[in-house]
PDB file of C-alpha atoms and ligand atoms in Angstrom:
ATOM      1  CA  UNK A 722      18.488 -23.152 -14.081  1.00 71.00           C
ATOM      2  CA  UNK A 723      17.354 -25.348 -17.325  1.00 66.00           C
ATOM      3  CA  UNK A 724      16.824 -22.118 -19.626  1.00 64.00           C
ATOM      4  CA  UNK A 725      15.567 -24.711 -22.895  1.00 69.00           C
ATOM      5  CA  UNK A 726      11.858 -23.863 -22.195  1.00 84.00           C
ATOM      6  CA  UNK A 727      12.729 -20.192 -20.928  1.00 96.00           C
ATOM      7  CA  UNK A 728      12.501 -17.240 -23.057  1.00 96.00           C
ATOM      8  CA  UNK A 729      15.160 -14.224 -22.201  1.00 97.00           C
ATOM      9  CA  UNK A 730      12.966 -11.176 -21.406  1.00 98.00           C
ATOM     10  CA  UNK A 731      15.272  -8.850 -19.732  1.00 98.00           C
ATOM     11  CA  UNK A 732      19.282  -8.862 -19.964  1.00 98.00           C
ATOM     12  CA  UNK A 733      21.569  -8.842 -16.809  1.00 98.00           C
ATOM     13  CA  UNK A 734      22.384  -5.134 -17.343  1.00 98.00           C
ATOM     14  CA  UNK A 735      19.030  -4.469 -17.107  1.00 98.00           C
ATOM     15  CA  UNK A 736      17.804  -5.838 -14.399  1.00 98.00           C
ATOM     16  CA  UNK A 737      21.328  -4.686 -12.377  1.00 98.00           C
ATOM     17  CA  UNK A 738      20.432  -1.057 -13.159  1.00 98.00           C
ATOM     18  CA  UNK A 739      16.660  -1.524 -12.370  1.00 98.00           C
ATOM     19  CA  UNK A 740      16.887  -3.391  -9.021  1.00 98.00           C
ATOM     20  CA  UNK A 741      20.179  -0.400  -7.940  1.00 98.00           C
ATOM     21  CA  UNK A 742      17.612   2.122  -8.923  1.00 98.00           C
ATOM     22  CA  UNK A 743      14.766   0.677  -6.922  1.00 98.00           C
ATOM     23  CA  UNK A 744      16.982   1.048  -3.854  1.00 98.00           C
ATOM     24  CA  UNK A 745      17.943   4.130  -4.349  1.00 98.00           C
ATOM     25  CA  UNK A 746      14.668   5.498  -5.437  1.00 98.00           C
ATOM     26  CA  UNK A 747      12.837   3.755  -1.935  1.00 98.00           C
ATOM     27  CA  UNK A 748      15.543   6.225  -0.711  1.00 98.00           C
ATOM     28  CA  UNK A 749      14.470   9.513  -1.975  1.00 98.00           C
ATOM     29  CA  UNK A 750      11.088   8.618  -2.247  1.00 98.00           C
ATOM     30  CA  UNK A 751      11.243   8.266   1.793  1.00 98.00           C
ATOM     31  CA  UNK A 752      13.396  10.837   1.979  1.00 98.00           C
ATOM     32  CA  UNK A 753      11.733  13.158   0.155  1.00 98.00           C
ATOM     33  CA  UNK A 754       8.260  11.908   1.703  1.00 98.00           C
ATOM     34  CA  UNK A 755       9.648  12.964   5.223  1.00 98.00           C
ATOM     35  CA  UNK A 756       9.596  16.918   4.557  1.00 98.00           C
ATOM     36  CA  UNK A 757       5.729  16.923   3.671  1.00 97.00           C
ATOM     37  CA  UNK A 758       4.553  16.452   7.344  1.00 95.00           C
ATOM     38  CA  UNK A 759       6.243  16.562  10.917  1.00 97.00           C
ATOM     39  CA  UNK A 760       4.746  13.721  11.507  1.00 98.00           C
ATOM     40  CA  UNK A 761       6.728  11.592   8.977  1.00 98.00           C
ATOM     41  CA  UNK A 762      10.259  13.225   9.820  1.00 97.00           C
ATOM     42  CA  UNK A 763      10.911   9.618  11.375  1.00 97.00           C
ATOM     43  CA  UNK A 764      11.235   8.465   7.455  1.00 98.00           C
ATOM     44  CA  UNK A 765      14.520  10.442   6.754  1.00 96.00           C
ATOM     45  CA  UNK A 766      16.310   7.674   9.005  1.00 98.00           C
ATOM     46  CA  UNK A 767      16.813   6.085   5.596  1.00 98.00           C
ATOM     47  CA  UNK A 768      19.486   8.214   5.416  1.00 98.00           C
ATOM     48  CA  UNK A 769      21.070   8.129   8.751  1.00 98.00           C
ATOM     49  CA  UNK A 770      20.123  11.097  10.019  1.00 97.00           C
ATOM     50  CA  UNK A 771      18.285  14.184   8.940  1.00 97.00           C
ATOM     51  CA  UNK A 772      20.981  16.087   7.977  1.00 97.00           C
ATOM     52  CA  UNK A 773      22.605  13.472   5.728  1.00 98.00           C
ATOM     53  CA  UNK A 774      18.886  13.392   4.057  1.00 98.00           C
ATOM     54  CA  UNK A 775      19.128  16.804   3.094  1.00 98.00           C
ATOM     55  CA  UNK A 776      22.476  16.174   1.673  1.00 98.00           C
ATOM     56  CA  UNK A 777      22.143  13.209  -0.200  1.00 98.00           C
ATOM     57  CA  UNK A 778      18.381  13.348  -1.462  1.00 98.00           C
ATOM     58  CA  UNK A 779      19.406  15.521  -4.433  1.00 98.00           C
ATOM     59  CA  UNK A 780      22.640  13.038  -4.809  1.00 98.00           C
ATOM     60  CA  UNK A 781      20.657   9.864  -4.834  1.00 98.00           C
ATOM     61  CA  UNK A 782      17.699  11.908  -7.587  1.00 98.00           C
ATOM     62  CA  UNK A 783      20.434  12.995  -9.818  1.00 98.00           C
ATOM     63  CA  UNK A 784      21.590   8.707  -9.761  1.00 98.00           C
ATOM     64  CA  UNK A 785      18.026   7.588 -10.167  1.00 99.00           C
ATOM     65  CA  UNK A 786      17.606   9.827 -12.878  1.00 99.00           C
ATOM     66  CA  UNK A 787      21.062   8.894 -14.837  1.00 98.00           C
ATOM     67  CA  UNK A 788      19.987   5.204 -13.827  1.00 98.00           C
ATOM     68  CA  UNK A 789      16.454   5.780 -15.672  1.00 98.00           C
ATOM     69  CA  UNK A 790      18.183   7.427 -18.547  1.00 98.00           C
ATOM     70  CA  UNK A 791      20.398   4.086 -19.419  1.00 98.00           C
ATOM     71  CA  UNK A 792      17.244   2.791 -19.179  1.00 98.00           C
ATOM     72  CA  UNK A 793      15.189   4.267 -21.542  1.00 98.00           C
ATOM     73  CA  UNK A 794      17.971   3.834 -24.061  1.00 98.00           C
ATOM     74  CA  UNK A 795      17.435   0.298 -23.501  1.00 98.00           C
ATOM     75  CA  UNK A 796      13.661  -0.057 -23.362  1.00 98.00           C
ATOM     76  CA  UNK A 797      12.310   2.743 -25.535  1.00 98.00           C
ATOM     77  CA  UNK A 798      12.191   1.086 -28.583  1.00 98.00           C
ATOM     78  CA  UNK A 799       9.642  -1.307 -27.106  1.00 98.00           C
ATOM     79  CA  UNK A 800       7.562   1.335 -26.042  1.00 98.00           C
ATOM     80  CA  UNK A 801       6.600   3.314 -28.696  1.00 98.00           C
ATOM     81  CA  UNK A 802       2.472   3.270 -28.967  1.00 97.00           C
ATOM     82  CA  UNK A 803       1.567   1.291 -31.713  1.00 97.00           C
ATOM     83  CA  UNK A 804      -1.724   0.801 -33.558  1.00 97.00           C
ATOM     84  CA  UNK A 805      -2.254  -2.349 -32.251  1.00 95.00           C
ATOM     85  CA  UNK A 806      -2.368  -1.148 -28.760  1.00 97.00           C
ATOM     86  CA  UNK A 807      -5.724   0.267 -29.110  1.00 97.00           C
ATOM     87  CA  UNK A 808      -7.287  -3.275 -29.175  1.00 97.00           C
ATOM     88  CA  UNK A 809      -5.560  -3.185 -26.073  1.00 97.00           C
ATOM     89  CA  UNK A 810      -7.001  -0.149 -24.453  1.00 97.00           C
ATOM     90  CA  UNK A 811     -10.952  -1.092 -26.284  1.00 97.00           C
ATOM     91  CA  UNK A 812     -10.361  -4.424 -24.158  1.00 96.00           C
ATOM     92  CA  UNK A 813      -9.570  -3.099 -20.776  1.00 96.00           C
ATOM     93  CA  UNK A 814     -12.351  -4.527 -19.425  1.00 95.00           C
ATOM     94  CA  UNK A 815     -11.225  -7.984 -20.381  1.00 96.00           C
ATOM     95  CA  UNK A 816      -7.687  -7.381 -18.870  1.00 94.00           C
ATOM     96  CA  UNK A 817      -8.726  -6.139 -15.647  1.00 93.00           C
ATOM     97  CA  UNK A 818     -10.632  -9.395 -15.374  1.00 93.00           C
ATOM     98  CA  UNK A 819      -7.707 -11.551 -15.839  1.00 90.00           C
ATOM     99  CA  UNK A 820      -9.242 -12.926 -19.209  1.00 93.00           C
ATOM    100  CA  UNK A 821      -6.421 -13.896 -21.765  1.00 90.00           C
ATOM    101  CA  UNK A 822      -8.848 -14.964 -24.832  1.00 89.00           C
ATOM    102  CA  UNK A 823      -8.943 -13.393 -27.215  1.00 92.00           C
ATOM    103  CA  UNK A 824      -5.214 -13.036 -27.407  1.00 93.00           C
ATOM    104  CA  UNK A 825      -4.930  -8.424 -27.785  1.00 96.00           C
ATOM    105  CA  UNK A 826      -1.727  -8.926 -30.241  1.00 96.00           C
ATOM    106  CA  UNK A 827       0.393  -7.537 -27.573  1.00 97.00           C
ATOM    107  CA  UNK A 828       4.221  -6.948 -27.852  1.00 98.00           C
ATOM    108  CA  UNK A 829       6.581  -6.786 -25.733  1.00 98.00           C
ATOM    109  CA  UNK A 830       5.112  -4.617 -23.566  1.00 98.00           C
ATOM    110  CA  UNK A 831       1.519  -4.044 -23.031  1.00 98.00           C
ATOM    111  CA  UNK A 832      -0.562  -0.505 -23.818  1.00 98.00           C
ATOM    112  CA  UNK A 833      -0.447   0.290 -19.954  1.00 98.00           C
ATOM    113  CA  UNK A 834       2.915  -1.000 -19.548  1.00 98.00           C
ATOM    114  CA  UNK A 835       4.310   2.081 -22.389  1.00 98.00           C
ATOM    115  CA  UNK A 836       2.057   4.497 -20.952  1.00 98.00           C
ATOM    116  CA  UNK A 837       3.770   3.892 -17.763  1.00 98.00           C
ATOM    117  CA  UNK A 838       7.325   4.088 -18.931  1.00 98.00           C
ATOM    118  CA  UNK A 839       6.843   7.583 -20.562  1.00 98.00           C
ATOM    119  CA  UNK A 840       4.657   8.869 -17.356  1.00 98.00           C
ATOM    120  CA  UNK A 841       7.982   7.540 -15.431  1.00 98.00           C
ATOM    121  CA  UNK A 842      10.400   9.265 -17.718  1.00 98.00           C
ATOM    122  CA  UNK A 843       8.141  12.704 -17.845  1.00 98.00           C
ATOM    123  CA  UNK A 844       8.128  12.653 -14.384  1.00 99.00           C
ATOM    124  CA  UNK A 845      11.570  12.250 -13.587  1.00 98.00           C
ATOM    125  CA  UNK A 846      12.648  14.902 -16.116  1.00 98.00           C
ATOM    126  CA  UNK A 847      10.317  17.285 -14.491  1.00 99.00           C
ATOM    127  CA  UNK A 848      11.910  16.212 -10.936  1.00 99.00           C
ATOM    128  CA  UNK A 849      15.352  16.785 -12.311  1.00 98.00           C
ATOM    129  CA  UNK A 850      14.428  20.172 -13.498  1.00 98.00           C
ATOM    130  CA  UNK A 851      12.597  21.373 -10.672  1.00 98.00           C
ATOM    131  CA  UNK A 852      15.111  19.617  -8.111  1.00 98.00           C
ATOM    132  CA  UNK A 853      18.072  22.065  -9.472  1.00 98.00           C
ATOM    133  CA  UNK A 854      16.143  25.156  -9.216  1.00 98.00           C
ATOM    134  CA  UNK A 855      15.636  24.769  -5.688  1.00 98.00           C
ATOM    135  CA  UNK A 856      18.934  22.805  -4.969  1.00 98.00           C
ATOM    136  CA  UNK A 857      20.757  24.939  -1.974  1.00 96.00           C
ATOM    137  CA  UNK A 858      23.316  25.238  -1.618  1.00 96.00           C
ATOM    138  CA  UNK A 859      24.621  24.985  -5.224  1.00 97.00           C
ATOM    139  CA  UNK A 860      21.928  26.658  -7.506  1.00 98.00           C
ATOM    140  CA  UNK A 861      18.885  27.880  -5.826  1.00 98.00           C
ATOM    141  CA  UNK A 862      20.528  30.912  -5.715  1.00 98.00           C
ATOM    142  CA  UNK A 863      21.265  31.001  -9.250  1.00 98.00           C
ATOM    143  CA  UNK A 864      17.165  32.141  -9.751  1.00 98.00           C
ATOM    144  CA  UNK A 865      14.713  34.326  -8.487  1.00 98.00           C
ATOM    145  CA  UNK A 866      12.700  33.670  -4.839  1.00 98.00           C
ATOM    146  CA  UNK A 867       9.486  33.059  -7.056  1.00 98.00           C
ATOM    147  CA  UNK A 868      10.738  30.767  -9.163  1.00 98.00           C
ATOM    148  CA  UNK A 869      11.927  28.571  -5.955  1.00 98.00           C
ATOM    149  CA  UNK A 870       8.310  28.825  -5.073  1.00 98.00           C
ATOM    150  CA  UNK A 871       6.978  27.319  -8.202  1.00 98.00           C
ATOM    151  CA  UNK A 872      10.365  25.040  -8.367  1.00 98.00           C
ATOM    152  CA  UNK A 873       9.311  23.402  -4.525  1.00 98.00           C
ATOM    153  CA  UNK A 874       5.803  23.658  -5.703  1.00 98.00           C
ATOM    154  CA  UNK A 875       6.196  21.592  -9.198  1.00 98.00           C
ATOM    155  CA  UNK A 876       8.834  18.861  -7.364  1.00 98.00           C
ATOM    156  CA  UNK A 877       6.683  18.085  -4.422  1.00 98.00           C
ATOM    157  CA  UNK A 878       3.824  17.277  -7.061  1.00 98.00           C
ATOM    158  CA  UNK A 879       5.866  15.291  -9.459  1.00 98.00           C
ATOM    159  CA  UNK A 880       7.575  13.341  -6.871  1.00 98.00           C
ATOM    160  CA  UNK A 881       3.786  12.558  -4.766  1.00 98.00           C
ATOM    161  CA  UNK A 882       2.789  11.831  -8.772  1.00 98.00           C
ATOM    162  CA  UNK A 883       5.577   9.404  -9.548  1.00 98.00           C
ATOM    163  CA  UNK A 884       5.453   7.737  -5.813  1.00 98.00           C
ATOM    164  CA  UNK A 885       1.673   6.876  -6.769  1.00 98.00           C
ATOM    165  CA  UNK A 886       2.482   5.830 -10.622  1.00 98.00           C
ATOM    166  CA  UNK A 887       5.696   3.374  -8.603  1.00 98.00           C
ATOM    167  CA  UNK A 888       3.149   2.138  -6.224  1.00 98.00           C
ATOM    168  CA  UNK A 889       1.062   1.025  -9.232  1.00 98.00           C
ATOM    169  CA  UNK A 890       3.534  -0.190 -10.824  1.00 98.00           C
ATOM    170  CA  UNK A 891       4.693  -2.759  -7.798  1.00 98.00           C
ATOM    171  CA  UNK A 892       1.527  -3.752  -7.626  1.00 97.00           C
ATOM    172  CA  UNK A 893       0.543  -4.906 -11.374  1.00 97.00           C
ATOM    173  CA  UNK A 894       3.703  -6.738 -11.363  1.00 97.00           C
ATOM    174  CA  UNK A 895       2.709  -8.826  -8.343  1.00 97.00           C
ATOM    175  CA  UNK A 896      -0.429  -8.895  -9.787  1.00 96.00           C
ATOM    176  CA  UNK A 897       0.968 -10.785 -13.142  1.00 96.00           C
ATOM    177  CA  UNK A 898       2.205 -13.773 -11.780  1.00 96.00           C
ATOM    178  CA  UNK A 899       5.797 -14.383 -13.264  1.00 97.00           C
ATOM    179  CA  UNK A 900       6.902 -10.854 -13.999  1.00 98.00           C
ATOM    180  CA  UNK A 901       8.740 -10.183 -10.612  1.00 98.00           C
ATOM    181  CA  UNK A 902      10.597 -13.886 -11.636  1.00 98.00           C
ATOM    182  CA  UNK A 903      11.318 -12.708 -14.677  1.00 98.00           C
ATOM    183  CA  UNK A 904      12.589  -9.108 -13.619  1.00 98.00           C
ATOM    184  CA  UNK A 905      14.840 -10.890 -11.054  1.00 98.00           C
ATOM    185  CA  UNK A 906      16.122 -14.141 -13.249  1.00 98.00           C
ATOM    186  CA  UNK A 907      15.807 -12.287 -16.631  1.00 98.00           C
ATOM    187  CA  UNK A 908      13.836 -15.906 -18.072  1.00 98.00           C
ATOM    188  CA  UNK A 909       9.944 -16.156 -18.404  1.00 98.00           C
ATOM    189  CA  UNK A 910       8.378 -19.379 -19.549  1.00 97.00           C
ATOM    190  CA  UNK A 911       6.959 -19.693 -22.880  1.00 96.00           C
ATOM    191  CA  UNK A 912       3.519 -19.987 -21.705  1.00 95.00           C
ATOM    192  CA  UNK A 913       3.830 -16.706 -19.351  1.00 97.00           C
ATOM    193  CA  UNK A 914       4.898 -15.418 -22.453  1.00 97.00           C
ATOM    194  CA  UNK A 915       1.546 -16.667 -25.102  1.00 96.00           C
ATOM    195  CA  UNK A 916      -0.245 -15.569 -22.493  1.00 96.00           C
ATOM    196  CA  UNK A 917       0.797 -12.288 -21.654  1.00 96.00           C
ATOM    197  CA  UNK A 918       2.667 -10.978 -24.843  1.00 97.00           C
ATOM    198  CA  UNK A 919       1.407 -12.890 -27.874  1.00 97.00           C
ATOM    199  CA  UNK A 920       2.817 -10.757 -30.207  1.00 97.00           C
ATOM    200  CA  UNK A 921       6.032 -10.635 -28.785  1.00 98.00           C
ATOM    201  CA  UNK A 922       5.860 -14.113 -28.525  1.00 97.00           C
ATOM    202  CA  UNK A 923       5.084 -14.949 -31.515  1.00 97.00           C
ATOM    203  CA  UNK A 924       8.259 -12.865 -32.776  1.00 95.00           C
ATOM    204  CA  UNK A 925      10.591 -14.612 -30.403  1.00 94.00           C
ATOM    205  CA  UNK A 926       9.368 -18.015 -32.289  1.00 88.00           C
ATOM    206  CA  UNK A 927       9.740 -17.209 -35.459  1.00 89.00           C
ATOM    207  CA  UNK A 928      13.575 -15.732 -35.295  1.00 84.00           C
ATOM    208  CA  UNK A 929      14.132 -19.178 -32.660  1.00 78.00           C
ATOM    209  CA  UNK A 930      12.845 -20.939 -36.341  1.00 74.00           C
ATOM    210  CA  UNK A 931      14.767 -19.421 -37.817  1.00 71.00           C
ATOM    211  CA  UNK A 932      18.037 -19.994 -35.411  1.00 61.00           C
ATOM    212  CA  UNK A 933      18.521 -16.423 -34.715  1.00 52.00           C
ATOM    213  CA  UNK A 934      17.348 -17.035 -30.908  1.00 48.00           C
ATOM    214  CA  UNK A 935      15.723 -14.333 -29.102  1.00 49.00           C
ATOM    215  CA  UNK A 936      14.548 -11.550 -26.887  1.00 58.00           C
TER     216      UNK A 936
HETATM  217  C1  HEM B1461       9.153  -2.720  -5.560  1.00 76.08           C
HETATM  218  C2  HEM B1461       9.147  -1.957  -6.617  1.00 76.08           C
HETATM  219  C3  HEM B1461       9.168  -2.479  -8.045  1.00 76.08           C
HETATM  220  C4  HEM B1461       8.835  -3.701  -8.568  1.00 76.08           C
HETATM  221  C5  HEM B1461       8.302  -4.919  -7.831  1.00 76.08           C
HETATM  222  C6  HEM B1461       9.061  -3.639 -10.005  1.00 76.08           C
HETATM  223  C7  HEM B1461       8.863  -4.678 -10.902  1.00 76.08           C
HETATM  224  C8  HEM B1461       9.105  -4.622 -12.262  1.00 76.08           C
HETATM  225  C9  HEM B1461       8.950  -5.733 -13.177  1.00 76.08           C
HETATM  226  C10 HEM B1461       8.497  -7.132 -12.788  1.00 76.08           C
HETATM  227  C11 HEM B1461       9.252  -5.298 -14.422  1.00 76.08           C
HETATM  228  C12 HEM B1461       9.233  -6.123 -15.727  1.00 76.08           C
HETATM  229  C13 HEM B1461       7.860  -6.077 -16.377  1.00 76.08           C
HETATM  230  C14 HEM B1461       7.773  -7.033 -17.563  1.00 76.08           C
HETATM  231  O1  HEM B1461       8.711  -7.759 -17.835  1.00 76.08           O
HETATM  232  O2  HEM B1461       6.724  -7.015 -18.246  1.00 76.08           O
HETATM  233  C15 HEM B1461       9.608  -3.898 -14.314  1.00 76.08           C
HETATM  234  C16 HEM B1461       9.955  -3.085 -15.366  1.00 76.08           C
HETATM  235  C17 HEM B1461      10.226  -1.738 -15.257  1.00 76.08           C
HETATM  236  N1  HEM B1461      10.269  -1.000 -14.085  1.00 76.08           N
HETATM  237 FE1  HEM B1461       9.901  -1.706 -12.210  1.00 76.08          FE
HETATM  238  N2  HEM B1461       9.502  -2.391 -10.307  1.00 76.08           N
HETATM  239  C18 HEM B1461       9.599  -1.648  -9.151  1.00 76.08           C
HETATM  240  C19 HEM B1461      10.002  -0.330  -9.029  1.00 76.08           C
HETATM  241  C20 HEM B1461      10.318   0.492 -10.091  1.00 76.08           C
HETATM  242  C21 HEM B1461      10.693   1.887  -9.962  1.00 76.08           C
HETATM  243  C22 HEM B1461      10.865   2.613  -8.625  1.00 76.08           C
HETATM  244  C23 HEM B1461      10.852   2.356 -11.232  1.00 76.08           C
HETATM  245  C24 HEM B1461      11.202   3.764 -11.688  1.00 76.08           C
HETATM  246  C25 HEM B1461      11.139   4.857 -10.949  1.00 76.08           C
HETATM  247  C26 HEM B1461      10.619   1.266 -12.156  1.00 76.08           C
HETATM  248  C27 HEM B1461      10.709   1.351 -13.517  1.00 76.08           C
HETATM  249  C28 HEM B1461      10.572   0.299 -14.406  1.00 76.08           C
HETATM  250  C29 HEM B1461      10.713   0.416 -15.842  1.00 76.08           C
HETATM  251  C30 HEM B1461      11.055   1.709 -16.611  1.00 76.08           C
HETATM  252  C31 HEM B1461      10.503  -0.865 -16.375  1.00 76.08           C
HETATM  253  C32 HEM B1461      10.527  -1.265 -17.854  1.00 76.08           C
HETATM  254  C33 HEM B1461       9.073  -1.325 -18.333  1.00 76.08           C
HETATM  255  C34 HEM B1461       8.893  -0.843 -19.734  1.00 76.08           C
HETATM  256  O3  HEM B1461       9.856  -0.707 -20.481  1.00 76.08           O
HETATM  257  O4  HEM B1461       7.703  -0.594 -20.120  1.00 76.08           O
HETATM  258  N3  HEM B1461      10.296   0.149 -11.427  1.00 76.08           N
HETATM  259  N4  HEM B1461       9.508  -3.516 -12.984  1.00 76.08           N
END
């Protein structure tokens, strides 16, 4: 691939750990998904069989979680909420239409795009937590029967909560023409780049000016 007109947007690493976790999150997510109704039981085949579900769901949300936590050491600097990401959020409107002028002075990720990452992370925190308490047969019975309650309660929420945020999430990046490219080969080109992340872009020109190169 001819990477002179490319920018870099995400590193190998990066986009390792986030396709590994996709799998494995489709994995719990179906898993998981398969308790809530008799009629979905078919869905813990993902697994094997049902029993191997119930083993390995907890397994494979303990990975996705560690798998998310290397990746908000990567990403989090880029998505701390700025004060430039309210033009963002005043110009909605203009987004959802697929309008690109005026440029919104947006970095590396957009206002949506942060708000996202920290609904992800919450979320899988709160599915970590709640996922011990009612883990059996290694510490449910560490805590009190109405705490399970609540516990099975609060992780049946977050997961139906973070399945709908994911689904969103798929979607806008089809939507964006480019991004999935970029999230597989790590490159964008410059123009997805003006387009999409001005800001960001912007940045990445001025340290390739000044031979530093860029991400
Ligand atoms: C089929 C499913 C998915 C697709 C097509 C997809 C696609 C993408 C793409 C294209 C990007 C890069 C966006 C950009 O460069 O602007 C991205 C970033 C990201 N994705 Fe996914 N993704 C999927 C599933 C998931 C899942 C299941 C999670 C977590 C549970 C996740 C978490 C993230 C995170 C944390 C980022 C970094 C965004 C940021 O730092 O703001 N993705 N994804």
């Amino acid at each position: 691939m001819n990477t002179d007109k490319l920018i870099l947007r995400t590193r190998f690493v990066e986009r390792a750990c986030h396709w590994f976790m996709v799998i494995c999150f489709f994995a719990v997510a179906l898993s998981g998904l398969s308790w809530f109704f008799p009629s979905l039981n078919g869905l813990n085949a993902v697994f094997g069989t049902p029993q191997l579900a119930r083993i390995l769901h907890p397994f494979f949300g303990v990975l996705v979680f560690l798998l998310l936590a290397f990746m908000f050491t990567r990403f989090v600097k880029y998505n701390l909420l700025e004060p430039q990401d309210r033009l963002w959020f005043r110009n909605i409107r203009q987004v959802l239409a697929g309008k690109h002028e005026p440029a919104l002075q947006v970095g590396k990720y957009n206002a949506g795009q942060k708000l996202l990452f920290w609904g992800i992370m919450a979320l899988i925190s709160v599915l970590l937590v709640s996922g011990v308490l009612i883990w059996r047969p290694w510490f449910a019975h560490l805590f009190p029967i109405p705490v399970i309650r609540i516990g099975l309660l609060v992780h049946a929420l977050a997961g139906i909560s973070l399945i709908l945020l994911i689904i969103g999430h798929a979607y806008l990046a089809f939507w964006v023409k480019g991004s999935i490219r970029g999230m597989l080969t790590g490159y964008v080109s410059r123009r997805w780049a003006r387009t999409h992340h001005d800001r960001w872009f912007r940045q990445i020109d001025s340290k390739a000016d000044a031979g530093k190169g860029g991400e």
